[in-house]
């Protein structure tokens, strides 16, 4: 029997999942009841999640810049809300 194709998640959903997992890791680590090895493993996982989230945010920012000024995304002015 053939394996089902992996389900690809939307970038926003993937970001939200990573951020949620990172928040849970931080909460467990702040509890102070983890062993040193568990803390180090959690810290390492947290760094990976942080980097993943940062890359997703950078990609989103680039997309916004391209939408604002497709000819020169580096000179696009950031959106400023009046709120």
Coordinates of N, CA and C in Angstrom, one line a residue:
X1 N 0.8 -1.2 0.0 CA 0.0 0.0 0.0 C 0.9 1.2 0.0
X2 N 0.6 2.2 -0.8 CA 1.4 3.4 -1.0 C 1.1 4.3 0.2
X3 N 2.2 5.0 0.6 CA 2.1 6.0 1.7 C 1.4 7.2 1.2
X4 N 0.5 7.8 2.1 CA -0.1 9.0 1.7 C 0.9 10.2 1.6
X5 N 0.6 11.1 0.7 CA 1.5 12.2 0.5 C 1.4 13.1 1.8
X6 N 2.6 13.6 2.2 CA 2.6 14.5 3.4 C 1.7 15.7 3.2
X7 N 1.0 16.0 4.2 CA 0.1 17.2 4.1 C 1.0 18.4 4.4
X8 N 1.0 19.4 3.5 CA 1.7 20.6 3.6 C 0.9 21.6 4.4
X9 N 1.4 22.2 5.4 CA 0.7 23.2 6.2 C 0.9 24.6 5.6
X10 N 0.0 25.4 5.7 CA 0.1 26.8 5.3 C 1.2 27.5 6.1
X11 N 2.0 28.4 5.5 CA 3.1 29.0 6.2 C 2.6 29.7 7.5
X12 N 1.4 30.3 7.5 CA 0.9 31.0 8.7 C 0.6 30.0 9.8
X13 N 0.0 28.8 9.4 CA -0.3 27.8 10.3 C 0.9 27.2 10.9
X14 N 1.9 27.0 10.1 CA 3.2 26.5 10.5 C 3.9 27.4 11.5
X15 N 3.8 28.7 11.2 CA 4.4 29.7 12.1 C 3.6 29.7 13.5
X16 N 2.3 29.7 13.4 CA 1.5 29.6 14.6 C 1.8 28.4 15.5
X17 N 2.0 27.3 14.8 CA 2.3 26.0 15.5 C 3.7 26.2 16.2
X18 N 4.6 26.7 15.5 CA 6.0 26.8 16.0 C 6.0 27.8 17.2
X19 N 5.3 28.9 17.0 CA 5.2 29.9 18.1 C 4.5 29.3 19.3
X20 N 3.5 28.5 19.1 CA 2.8 27.9 20.3 C 3.7 26.9 21.0
X21 N 4.4 26.1 20.2 CA 5.3 25.2 20.8 C 6.4 25.9 21.6
X22 N 6.9 27.0 21.0 CA 8.0 27.8 21.7 C 7.4 28.3 23.0
X23 N 6.2 28.8 23.0 CA 5.6 29.4 24.3 C 5.5 28.3 25.3
X24 N 5.1 27.1 24.9 CA 4.9 26.0 25.8 C 6.3 25.6 26.4
X25 N 7.3 25.5 25.6 CA 8.7 25.2 26.0 C 9.1 26.2 27.1
X26 N 8.9 27.5 26.8 CA 9.3 28.5 27.8 C 8.6 28.4 29.1
X27 N 7.3 28.1 29.0 CA 6.5 27.9 30.3 C 7.1 26.8 31.1
X28 N 7.4 25.7 30.4 CA 7.9 24.5 31.2 C 9.3 24.8 31.8
X29 N 10.1 25.5 31.0 CA 11.4 25.8 31.5 C 11.3 26.8 32.7
X30 N 10.4 27.7 32.6 CA 10.3 28.7 33.7 C 9.8 28.0 34.9
X31 N 9.1 26.9 34.8 CA 8.6 26.2 36.0 C 9.8 25.7 36.9
X32 N 11.0 25.5 36.3 CA 12.2 25.2 37.1 C 12.2 23.8 37.6
X33 N 11.4 22.9 37.1 CA 11.4 21.5 37.5 C 12.0 20.5 36.5
X34 N 12.7 21.1 35.5 CA 13.3 20.2 34.5 C 14.7 19.9 34.9
X35 N 15.2 18.7 34.5 CA 16.6 18.3 34.7 C 17.5 19.2 33.8
X36 N 18.7 19.2 34.1 CA 19.7 19.9 33.3 C 19.6 19.5 31.8
X37 N 19.6 18.1 31.6 CA 19.6 17.6 30.3 C 18.3 18.0 29.6
X38 N 17.2 17.9 30.3 CA 15.9 18.3 29.6 C 15.9 19.8 29.3
X39 N 16.5 20.6 30.2 CA 16.5 22.0 30.0 C 17.4 22.3 28.8
X40 N 18.5 21.7 28.7 CA 19.3 21.9 27.5 C 18.7 21.5 26.2
X41 N 18.0 20.3 26.2 CA 17.3 19.9 25.0 C 16.2 20.8 24.7
X42 N 15.4 21.3 25.7 CA 14.4 22.3 25.4 C 14.9 23.6 24.9
X43 N 16.0 24.0 25.5 CA 16.6 25.3 25.0 C 17.0 25.1 23.5
X44 N 17.7 24.0 23.2 CA 18.1 23.7 21.8 C 16.9 23.7 20.9
X45 N 15.8 23.1 21.3 CA 14.6 23.0 20.5 C 14.0 24.4 20.4
X46 N 14.0 25.2 21.4 CA 13.5 26.5 21.4 C 14.3 27.4 20.5
X47 N 15.6 27.3 20.4 CA 16.4 28.1 19.5 C 16.0 27.8 18.1
X48 N 15.8 26.5 17.8 CA 15.4 26.1 16.4 C 14.0 26.7 16.1
X49 N 13.1 26.6 17.0 CA 11.8 27.2 16.8 C 11.8 28.7 16.6
X50 N 12.7 29.4 17.4 CA 12.8 30.8 17.3 C 13.3 31.2 15.9
X51 N 14.3 30.4 15.5 CA 14.9 30.7 14.1 C 13.9 30.5 13.0
X52 N 13.1 29.4 13.2 CA 12.1 29.1 12.2 C 11.1 30.3 12.1
X53 N 10.6 30.8 13.3 CA 9.7 31.9 13.4 C 10.3 33.1 12.8
X54 N 11.5 33.4 13.1 CA 12.2 34.6 12.6 C 12.2 34.6 11.1
X55 N 12.6 33.4 10.5 CA 12.6 33.3 9.0 C 11.2 33.5 8.4
X56 N 10.2 32.9 9.1 CA 8.9 33.1 8.5 C 8.5 34.6 8.6
X57 N 8.8 35.3 9.6 CA 8.5 36.7 9.7 C 9.3 37.5 8.6
X58 N 10.5 37.2 8.4 CA 11.3 37.8 7.4 C 10.7 37.6 6.0
X59 N 10.2 36.4 5.7 CA 9.6 36.1 4.4 C 8.3 36.9 4.3
X60 N 7.6 37.0 5.4 CA 6.3 37.8 5.3 C 6.6 39.2 5.1
X61 N 7.6 39.8 5.7 CA 8.0 41.2 5.5 C 8.4 41.4 4.1
X62 N 9.2 40.5 3.5 CA 9.6 40.6 2.1 C 8.3 40.6 1.2
X63 N 7.4 39.7 1.5 CA 6.2 39.7 0.6 C 5.4 41.0 0.7
X64 N 5.3 41.6 1.9 CA 4.7 42.9 2.1 C 5.4 43.9 1.3
X65 N 6.7 44.0 1.4 CA 7.5 45.0 0.7 C 7.3 44.8 -0.9
X66 N 7.3 43.6 -1.3 CA 7.0 43.3 -2.8 C 5.7 43.8 -3.2
X67 N 4.7 43.6 -2.3 CA 3.3 44.1 -2.6 C 3.3 45.6 -2.6
X68 N 4.0 46.2 -1.7 CA 4.0 47.7 -1.6 C 4.7 48.4 -2.8
X69 N 5.8 47.8 -3.2 CA 6.5 48.4 -4.3 C 7.3 47.3 -5.0
X70 N 6.7 46.6 -6.0 CA 7.3 45.5 -6.7 C 8.6 45.8 -7.5
X71 N 8.7 47.1 -7.9 CA 9.8 47.5 -8.6 C 11.1 47.7 -7.8
X72 N 10.9 48.1 -6.5 CA 12.0 48.4 -5.6 C 11.6 48.1 -4.2
X73 N 11.5 46.8 -3.9 CA 11.1 46.4 -2.5 C 12.0 46.9 -1.4
X74 N 13.2 47.2 -1.7 CA 14.1 47.7 -0.6 C 13.8 49.1 -0.2
X75 N 13.1 49.9 -1.1 CA 12.8 51.3 -0.8 C 11.4 51.5 -0.4
X76 N 10.6 50.4 -0.3 CA 9.2 50.5 0.1 C 9.1 51.0 1.5
X77 N 8.2 51.9 1.7 CA 7.9 52.5 3.0 C 7.1 51.6 3.9
X78 N 7.4 51.4 5.1 CA 6.6 50.5 6.0 C 5.2 51.1 6.2
X79 N 4.2 50.3 6.3 CA 2.8 50.7 6.6 C 2.7 51.2 8.0
X80 N 2.1 52.4 8.1 CA 2.0 52.9 9.5 C 0.5 53.2 9.7
X81 N 0.0 52.5 10.7 CA -1.5 52.6 11.0 C -1.8 53.9 11.9
X82 N -3.0 54.4 11.7 CA -3.4 55.6 12.5 C -4.0 55.2 13.8
X83 N -4.0 53.9 14.1 CA -4.6 53.4 15.3 C -3.9 53.8 16.5

